[in-house]
Amino acid sequence: MNREERIRNAIGPFVPEGTEVPLAEKIVRHRCHLTITRDRKTKAGDYRHPYGKNGHRISVNGSLNQYAFLITLVHEMAHLVNWERHGRKVNPHGKEWKMAFQEEMTPFLREDVFPTDILNQLRIHMQKPKSATVRDLELMRLLRSYDDPSDKVLLEDIPENEEFQLGNKRFVKKEKLRKRYRCELVGTGRVYLVSAIAEVEV
C-alpha cells in the first residue's frame, strides 16, 4: 500500500464518500503531513508552513462531522497553496487566500458531496469566504445540525436568565447584543460576550 492509499484509508471515515480520493492526491502532491487530532475547543484546524526539516503540516479535529471536516481540511489546504504561491508576502486570510480557497473548494461544491441546505449556504459563503467558518453563523448552524446528538445545546436556544455551563464555568444568560449574548459568571458577576451558537450544557 503506497502513501496515497494509506492517506485515503485514514481520512475516508472522516469525509463524504468519494472525496478521500482527490484529497489524498492533493496531500501527497504537496508533500503535506496530515494529523487528525482529538477535539480542540479553540480551533477546528491548523496549517503550519515548512520550517527546518518539517514540510507542510495540517491538523484537523477528528470530532468534526464529515461536512465540517471537509470544509476545514480544504480551508487549511488553501493556506498551503497560498504559502507555496506567495510565502510570507501576503496576509494569511487576504484576497490571495480567498482565491485559493475558492479554487480548492469548487470541485467539492456538488450535491453528491454536501446536503442541499449546506451546499446552498456554502456557495454563498464561498463568494466571499471568511477567515473562519464559525464567523458564518448560518453555515455553522447548518453544519451543527448534522452533528451526532449530544447533551449540549446552543446558547441561543436556552431562555434568558437561565444558568448554563461553558467549559468548567457556570454563567447566566442575559440579553442579546448583535451576534453574541451578554453572560454573567456565576459567583462574580463578571460579564462575558458569548457567541449565540456556542455549545453549552444546561
PDB file of C-alpha atoms in Angstrom:
ATOM      1  CA  MET A   1       0.000   0.000   0.000  1.00  0.00           C
ATOM      2  CA  ASN A   2       1.532   3.331  -1.058  1.00  0.00           C
ATOM      3  CA  ARG A   3       1.309   6.620   0.858  1.00  0.00           C
ATOM      4  CA  GLU A   4      -1.666   7.916  -1.117  1.00  0.00           C
ATOM      5  CA  GLU A   5      -3.644   4.741  -0.408  1.00  0.00           C
ATOM      6  CA  ARG A   6      -2.770   4.930   3.303  1.00  0.00           C
ATOM      7  CA  ILE A   7      -3.966   8.540   3.491  1.00  0.00           C
ATOM      8  CA  ARG A   8      -7.119   7.657   1.574  1.00  0.00           C
ATOM      9  CA  ASN A   9      -7.886   4.909   4.094  1.00  0.00           C
ATOM     10  CA  ALA A  10      -7.082   7.182   7.043  1.00  0.00           C
ATOM     11  CA  ILE A  11      -9.320  10.086   6.031  1.00  0.00           C
ATOM     12  CA  GLY A  12     -12.111   8.043   4.432  1.00  0.00           C
ATOM     13  CA  PRO A  13     -14.143   7.710   7.669  1.00  0.00           C
ATOM     14  CA  PHE A  14     -13.985  11.483   8.260  1.00  0.00           C
ATOM     15  CA  VAL A  15     -15.117  12.891   4.884  1.00  0.00           C
ATOM     16  CA  PRO A  16     -18.063  12.444   2.486  1.00  0.00           C
ATOM     17  CA  GLU A  17     -17.761   9.289   0.410  1.00  0.00           C
ATOM     18  CA  GLY A  18     -15.603   9.727  -2.684  1.00  0.00           C
ATOM     19  CA  THR A  19     -13.835  12.907  -1.570  1.00  0.00           C
ATOM     20  CA  GLU A  20     -10.993  10.978   0.063  1.00  0.00           C
ATOM     21  CA  VAL A  21      -9.532  10.214  -3.386  1.00  0.00           C
ATOM     22  CA  PRO A  22      -8.826  13.794  -4.600  1.00  0.00           C
ATOM     23  CA  LEU A  23      -7.954  14.892  -1.049  1.00  0.00           C
ATOM     24  CA  ALA A  24      -5.321  12.183  -0.628  1.00  0.00           C
ATOM     25  CA  GLU A  25      -3.893  13.017  -4.047  1.00  0.00           C
ATOM     26  CA  LYS A  26      -3.515  16.696  -3.060  1.00  0.00           C
ATOM     27  CA  ILE A  27      -1.918  15.838   0.292  1.00  0.00           C
ATOM     28  CA  VAL A  28       0.668  13.595  -1.379  1.00  0.00           C
ATOM     29  CA  ARG A  29       1.326  16.010  -4.251  1.00  0.00           C
ATOM     30  CA  HIS A  30       2.074  18.846  -1.831  1.00  0.00           C
ATOM     31  CA  ARG A  31       4.111  16.576   0.477  1.00  0.00           C
ATOM     32  CA  CYS A  32       1.901  17.536   3.391  1.00  0.00           C
ATOM     33  CA  HIS A  33       1.754  15.760   6.750  1.00  0.00           C
ATOM     34  CA  LEU A  34      -1.869  15.482   7.923  1.00  0.00           C
ATOM     35  CA  THR A  35      -2.767  14.877  11.568  1.00  0.00           C
ATOM     36  CA  ILE A  36      -6.298  14.074  12.712  1.00  0.00           C
ATOM     37  CA  THR A  37      -6.495  15.328  16.289  1.00  0.00           C
ATOM     38  CA  ARG A  38      -8.740  14.960  19.283  1.00  0.00           C
ATOM     39  CA  ASP A  39     -11.328  17.667  19.851  1.00  0.00           C
ATOM     40  CA  ARG A  40      -9.858  21.151  20.334  1.00  0.00           C
ATOM     41  CA  LYS A  41     -12.147  23.853  21.649  1.00  0.00           C
ATOM     42  CA  THR A  42     -10.197  26.786  20.218  1.00  0.00           C
ATOM     43  CA  LYS A  43      -9.841  25.730  16.586  1.00  0.00           C
ATOM     44  CA  ALA A  44     -11.148  23.210  14.065  1.00  0.00           C
ATOM     45  CA  GLY A  45      -7.963  23.010  12.024  1.00  0.00           C
ATOM     46  CA  ASP A  46      -4.476  24.391  11.645  1.00  0.00           C
ATOM     47  CA  TYR A  47      -1.818  24.879   8.962  1.00  0.00           C
ATOM     48  CA  ARG A  48       1.934  25.158   9.587  1.00  0.00           C
ATOM     49  CA  HIS A  49       4.261  26.177   6.766  1.00  0.00           C
ATOM     50  CA  PRO A  50       7.551  24.345   6.117  1.00  0.00           C
ATOM     51  CA  TYR A  51      10.226  25.040   8.720  1.00  0.00           C
ATOM     52  CA  GLY A  52      13.610  23.393   9.094  1.00  0.00           C
ATOM     53  CA  LYS A  53      13.219  19.714   8.226  1.00  0.00           C
ATOM     54  CA  ASN A  54       9.440  19.849   8.532  1.00  0.00           C
ATOM     55  CA  GLY A  55       7.307  20.203   5.416  1.00  0.00           C
ATOM     56  CA  HIS A  56       3.717  21.430   5.200  1.00  0.00           C
ATOM     57  CA  ARG A  57       1.658  20.311   8.220  1.00  0.00           C
ATOM     58  CA  ILE A  58      -2.117  20.343   8.579  1.00  0.00           C
ATOM     59  CA  SER A  59      -4.189  19.194  11.529  1.00  0.00           C
ATOM     60  CA  VAL A  60      -7.977  18.798  11.641  1.00  0.00           C
ATOM     61  CA  ASN A  61     -10.227  17.894  14.571  1.00  0.00           C
ATOM     62  CA  GLY A  62     -11.411  14.319  14.268  1.00  0.00           C
ATOM     63  CA  SER A  63     -14.547  15.197  16.242  1.00  0.00           C
ATOM     64  CA  LEU A  64     -15.997  17.249  13.359  1.00  0.00           C
ATOM     65  CA  ASN A  65     -18.807  15.779  11.287  1.00  0.00           C
ATOM     66  CA  GLN A  66     -17.895  14.775   7.729  1.00  0.00           C
ATOM     67  CA  TYR A  67     -19.045  18.031   6.120  1.00  0.00           C
ATOM     68  CA  ALA A  68     -17.312  20.307   8.641  1.00  0.00           C
ATOM     69  CA  PHE A  69     -14.173  18.155   8.400  1.00  0.00           C
ATOM     70  CA  LEU A  70     -14.076  18.502   4.610  1.00  0.00           C
ATOM     71  CA  ILE A  71     -14.577  22.279   4.709  1.00  0.00           C
ATOM     72  CA  THR A  72     -11.892  22.647   7.387  1.00  0.00           C
ATOM     73  CA  LEU A  73      -9.383  20.477   5.520  1.00  0.00           C
ATOM     74  CA  VAL A  74      -9.928  22.395   2.273  1.00  0.00           C
ATOM     75  CA  HIS A  75      -9.632  25.697   4.210  1.00  0.00           C
ATOM     76  CA  GLU A  76      -6.228  24.595   5.508  1.00  0.00           C
ATOM     77  CA  MET A  77      -5.163  23.265   2.090  1.00  0.00           C
ATOM     78  CA  ALA A  78      -5.864  26.756   0.734  1.00  0.00           C
ATOM     79  CA  HIS A  79      -3.342  28.109   3.269  1.00  0.00           C
ATOM     80  CA  LEU A  80      -0.817  25.609   1.923  1.00  0.00           C
ATOM     81  CA  VAL A  81      -1.454  26.687  -1.675  1.00  0.00           C
ATOM     82  CA  ASN A  82      -1.269  30.340  -0.636  1.00  0.00           C
ATOM     83  CA  TRP A  83       2.083  29.736   1.071  1.00  0.00           C
ATOM     84  CA  GLU A  84       3.516  27.957  -1.969  1.00  0.00           C
ATOM     85  CA  ARG A  85       2.471  30.841  -4.203  1.00  0.00           C
ATOM     86  CA  HIS A  86       3.322  33.807  -2.001  1.00  0.00           C
ATOM     87  CA  GLY A  87       5.197  32.745   1.147  1.00  0.00           C
ATOM     88  CA  ARG A  88       5.136  35.461   3.804  1.00  0.00           C
ATOM     89  CA  LYS A  89       4.385  38.229   1.311  1.00  0.00           C
ATOM     90  CA  VAL A  90       0.593  38.239   1.790  1.00  0.00           C
ATOM     91  CA  ASN A  91      -1.962  38.254   4.609  1.00  0.00           C
ATOM     92  CA  PRO A  92      -2.870  34.683   5.721  1.00  0.00           C
ATOM     93  CA  HIS A  93      -6.580  35.417   5.118  1.00  0.00           C
ATOM     94  CA  GLY A  94      -6.180  38.075   2.439  1.00  0.00           C
ATOM     95  CA  LYS A  95      -7.553  38.131  -1.094  1.00  0.00           C
ATOM     96  CA  GLU A  96      -4.929  35.641  -2.295  1.00  0.00           C
ATOM     97  CA  TRP A  97      -6.016  33.080   0.303  1.00  0.00           C
ATOM     98  CA  LYS A  98      -9.688  33.682  -0.525  1.00  0.00           C
ATOM     99  CA  MET A  99      -8.959  32.992  -4.183  1.00  0.00           C
ATOM    100  CA  ALA A 100      -7.048  29.815  -3.297  1.00  0.00           C
ATOM    101  CA  PHE A 101      -9.897  28.664  -1.026  1.00  0.00           C
ATOM    102  CA  GLN A 102     -12.430  29.221  -3.804  1.00  0.00           C
ATOM    103  CA  GLU A 103     -10.261  27.260  -6.246  1.00  0.00           C
ATOM    104  CA  GLU A 104      -9.741  24.374  -3.823  1.00  0.00           C
ATOM    105  CA  MET A 105     -13.398  24.176  -2.742  1.00  0.00           C
ATOM    106  CA  THR A 106     -15.047  24.479  -6.168  1.00  0.00           C
ATOM    107  CA  PRO A 107     -14.576  20.791  -7.147  1.00  0.00           C
ATOM    108  CA  PHE A 108     -16.467  19.762  -3.985  1.00  0.00           C
ATOM    109  CA  LEU A 109     -19.473  22.079  -4.407  1.00  0.00           C
ATOM    110  CA  ARG A 110     -21.707  19.263  -5.604  1.00  0.00           C
ATOM    111  CA  GLU A 111     -24.935  17.633  -4.481  1.00  0.00           C
ATOM    112  CA  ASP A 112     -23.246  14.241  -4.190  1.00  0.00           C
ATOM    113  CA  VAL A 113     -20.850  15.726  -1.610  1.00  0.00           C
ATOM    114  CA  PHE A 114     -22.974  18.076   0.525  1.00  0.00           C
ATOM    115  CA  PRO A 115     -26.649  18.025   1.540  1.00  0.00           C
ATOM    116  CA  THR A 116     -28.678  20.671  -0.307  1.00  0.00           C
ATOM    117  CA  ASP A 117     -29.061  23.007   2.692  1.00  0.00           C
ATOM    118  CA  ILE A 118     -25.330  23.090   3.428  1.00  0.00           C
ATOM    119  CA  LEU A 119     -24.440  23.306  -0.267  1.00  0.00           C
ATOM    120  CA  ASN A 120     -26.650  26.351  -0.866  1.00  0.00           C
ATOM    121  CA  GLN A 121     -25.244  28.232   2.135  1.00  0.00           C
ATOM    122  CA  LEU A 122     -21.681  27.145   1.354  1.00  0.00           C
ATOM    123  CA  ARG A 123     -21.988  28.548  -2.169  1.00  0.00           C
ATOM    124  CA  ILE A 124     -22.999  31.891  -0.639  1.00  0.00           C
ATOM    125  CA  HIS A 125     -20.155  31.654   1.887  1.00  0.00           C
ATOM    126  CA  MET A 126     -17.587  30.937  -0.829  1.00  0.00           C
ATOM    127  CA  GLN A 127     -18.443  34.115  -2.738  1.00  0.00           C
ATOM    128  CA  LYS A 128     -16.570  35.983  -0.012  1.00  0.00           C
ATOM    129  CA  PRO A 129     -15.015  33.438   2.368  1.00  0.00           C
ATOM    130  CA  LYS A 130     -14.494  34.416   5.987  1.00  0.00           C
ATOM    131  CA  SER A 131     -11.306  33.697   7.904  1.00  0.00           C
ATOM    132  CA  ALA A 132     -13.146  31.059   9.945  1.00  0.00           C
ATOM    133  CA  THR A 133     -16.329  29.099   9.276  1.00  0.00           C
ATOM    134  CA  VAL A 134     -17.599  29.984  12.763  1.00  0.00           C
ATOM    135  CA  ARG A 135     -17.945  33.591  11.593  1.00  0.00           C
ATOM    136  CA  ASP A 136     -20.730  32.474   9.236  1.00  0.00           C
ATOM    137  CA  LEU A 137     -23.466  31.777  11.781  1.00  0.00           C
ATOM    138  CA  GLU A 138     -25.963  30.355   9.297  1.00  0.00           C
ATOM    139  CA  LEU A 139     -23.418  27.927   7.849  1.00  0.00           C
ATOM    140  CA  MET A 140     -22.363  26.867  11.354  1.00  0.00           C
ATOM    141  CA  ARG A 141     -25.983  26.217  12.356  1.00  0.00           C
ATOM    142  CA  LEU A 142     -26.471  24.013   9.312  1.00  0.00           C
ATOM    143  CA  LEU A 143     -23.212  22.134   9.872  1.00  0.00           C
ATOM    144  CA  ARG A 144     -24.026  21.530  13.529  1.00  0.00           C
ATOM    145  CA  SER A 145     -27.453  20.172  12.619  1.00  0.00           C
ATOM    146  CA  TYR A 146     -25.543  17.181  11.181  1.00  0.00           C
ATOM    147  CA  ASP A 147     -23.573  16.559  14.389  1.00  0.00           C
ATOM    148  CA  ASP A 148     -24.315  13.474  16.434  1.00  0.00           C
ATOM    149  CA  PRO A 149     -26.945  14.212  19.109  1.00  0.00           C
ATOM    150  CA  SER A 150     -25.452  15.101  22.489  1.00  0.00           C
ATOM    151  CA  ASP A 151     -26.403  16.691  25.779  1.00  0.00           C
ATOM    152  CA  LYS A 152     -25.173  20.067  24.528  1.00  0.00           C
ATOM    153  CA  VAL A 153     -27.425  22.795  23.168  1.00  0.00           C
ATOM    154  CA  LEU A 154     -26.761  26.151  21.547  1.00  0.00           C
ATOM    155  CA  LEU A 155     -26.731  29.217  23.777  1.00  0.00           C
ATOM    156  CA  GLU A 156     -29.365  30.892  21.589  1.00  0.00           C
ATOM    157  CA  ASP A 157     -31.791  28.034  22.331  1.00  0.00           C
ATOM    158  CA  ILE A 158     -31.938  28.453  26.113  1.00  0.00           C
ATOM    159  CA  PRO A 159     -34.125  31.067  27.854  1.00  0.00           C
ATOM    160  CA  GLU A 160     -32.818  34.374  29.136  1.00  0.00           C
ATOM    161  CA  ASN A 161     -31.702  34.298  32.793  1.00  0.00           C
ATOM    162  CA  GLU A 162     -31.109  30.536  32.607  1.00  0.00           C
ATOM    163  CA  GLU A 163     -27.916  29.148  34.085  1.00  0.00           C
ATOM    164  CA  PHE A 164     -25.590  27.113  31.846  1.00  0.00           C
ATOM    165  CA  GLN A 165     -22.108  25.645  31.785  1.00  0.00           C
ATOM    166  CA  LEU A 166     -19.388  26.505  29.278  1.00  0.00           C
ATOM    167  CA  GLY A 167     -16.103  24.721  29.811  1.00  0.00           C
ATOM    168  CA  ASN A 168     -15.687  24.444  33.577  1.00  0.00           C
ATOM    169  CA  LYS A 169     -17.522  27.669  34.401  1.00  0.00           C
ATOM    170  CA  ARG A 170     -21.185  28.421  35.014  1.00  0.00           C
ATOM    171  CA  PHE A 171     -22.905  31.502  33.596  1.00  0.00           C
ATOM    172  CA  VAL A 172     -26.307  33.159  33.484  1.00  0.00           C
ATOM    173  CA  LYS A 173     -27.552  34.104  30.026  1.00  0.00           C
ATOM    174  CA  LYS A 174     -28.588  37.745  29.612  1.00  0.00           C
ATOM    175  CA  GLU A 175     -29.676  39.910  26.661  1.00  0.00           C
ATOM    176  CA  LYS A 176     -28.506  39.536  23.065  1.00  0.00           C
ATOM    177  CA  LEU A 177     -26.073  42.090  21.653  1.00  0.00           C
ATOM    178  CA  ARG A 178     -25.944  41.605  17.873  1.00  0.00           C
ATOM    179  CA  LYS A 179     -24.473  38.092  17.371  1.00  0.00           C
ATOM    180  CA  ARG A 180     -23.480  37.483  20.996  1.00  0.00           C
ATOM    181  CA  TYR A 181     -25.174  37.249  24.350  1.00  0.00           C
ATOM    182  CA  ARG A 182     -24.115  39.052  27.487  1.00  0.00           C
ATOM    183  CA  CYS A 183     -23.440  36.353  30.062  1.00  0.00           C
ATOM    184  CA  GLU A 184     -22.586  36.746  33.745  1.00  0.00           C
ATOM    185  CA  LEU A 185     -20.162  34.423  35.506  1.00  0.00           C
ATOM    186  CA  VAL A 186     -21.882  32.834  38.493  1.00  0.00           C
ATOM    187  CA  GLY A 187     -20.350  33.944  41.779  1.00  0.00           C
ATOM    188  CA  THR A 188     -18.531  37.013  40.488  1.00  0.00           C
ATOM    189  CA  GLY A 189     -20.989  38.674  38.108  1.00  0.00           C
ATOM    190  CA  ARG A 190     -18.162  39.244  35.638  1.00  0.00           C
ATOM    191  CA  VAL A 191     -19.593  39.820  32.145  1.00  0.00           C
ATOM    192  CA  TYR A 192     -18.585  37.884  29.035  1.00  0.00           C
ATOM    193  CA  LEU A 193     -19.895  38.139  25.472  1.00  0.00           C
ATOM    194  CA  VAL A 194     -20.574  34.628  24.182  1.00  0.00           C
ATOM    195  CA  SER A 195     -21.422  33.559  20.620  1.00  0.00           C
ATOM    196  CA  ALA A 196     -25.093  32.750  20.024  1.00  0.00           C
ATOM    197  CA  ILE A 197     -24.102  29.369  18.607  1.00  0.00           C
ATOM    198  CA  ALA A 198     -21.705  28.371  21.381  1.00  0.00           C
ATOM    199  CA  GLU A 199     -22.399  24.806  22.543  1.00  0.00           C
ATOM    200  CA  VAL A 200     -23.321  24.826  26.236  1.00  0.00           C
ATOM    201  CA  GLU A 201     -24.605  22.412  28.864  1.00  0.00           C
ATOM    202  CA  VAL A 202     -27.704  23.198  30.941  1.00  0.00           C
TER     203      VAL A 202
END
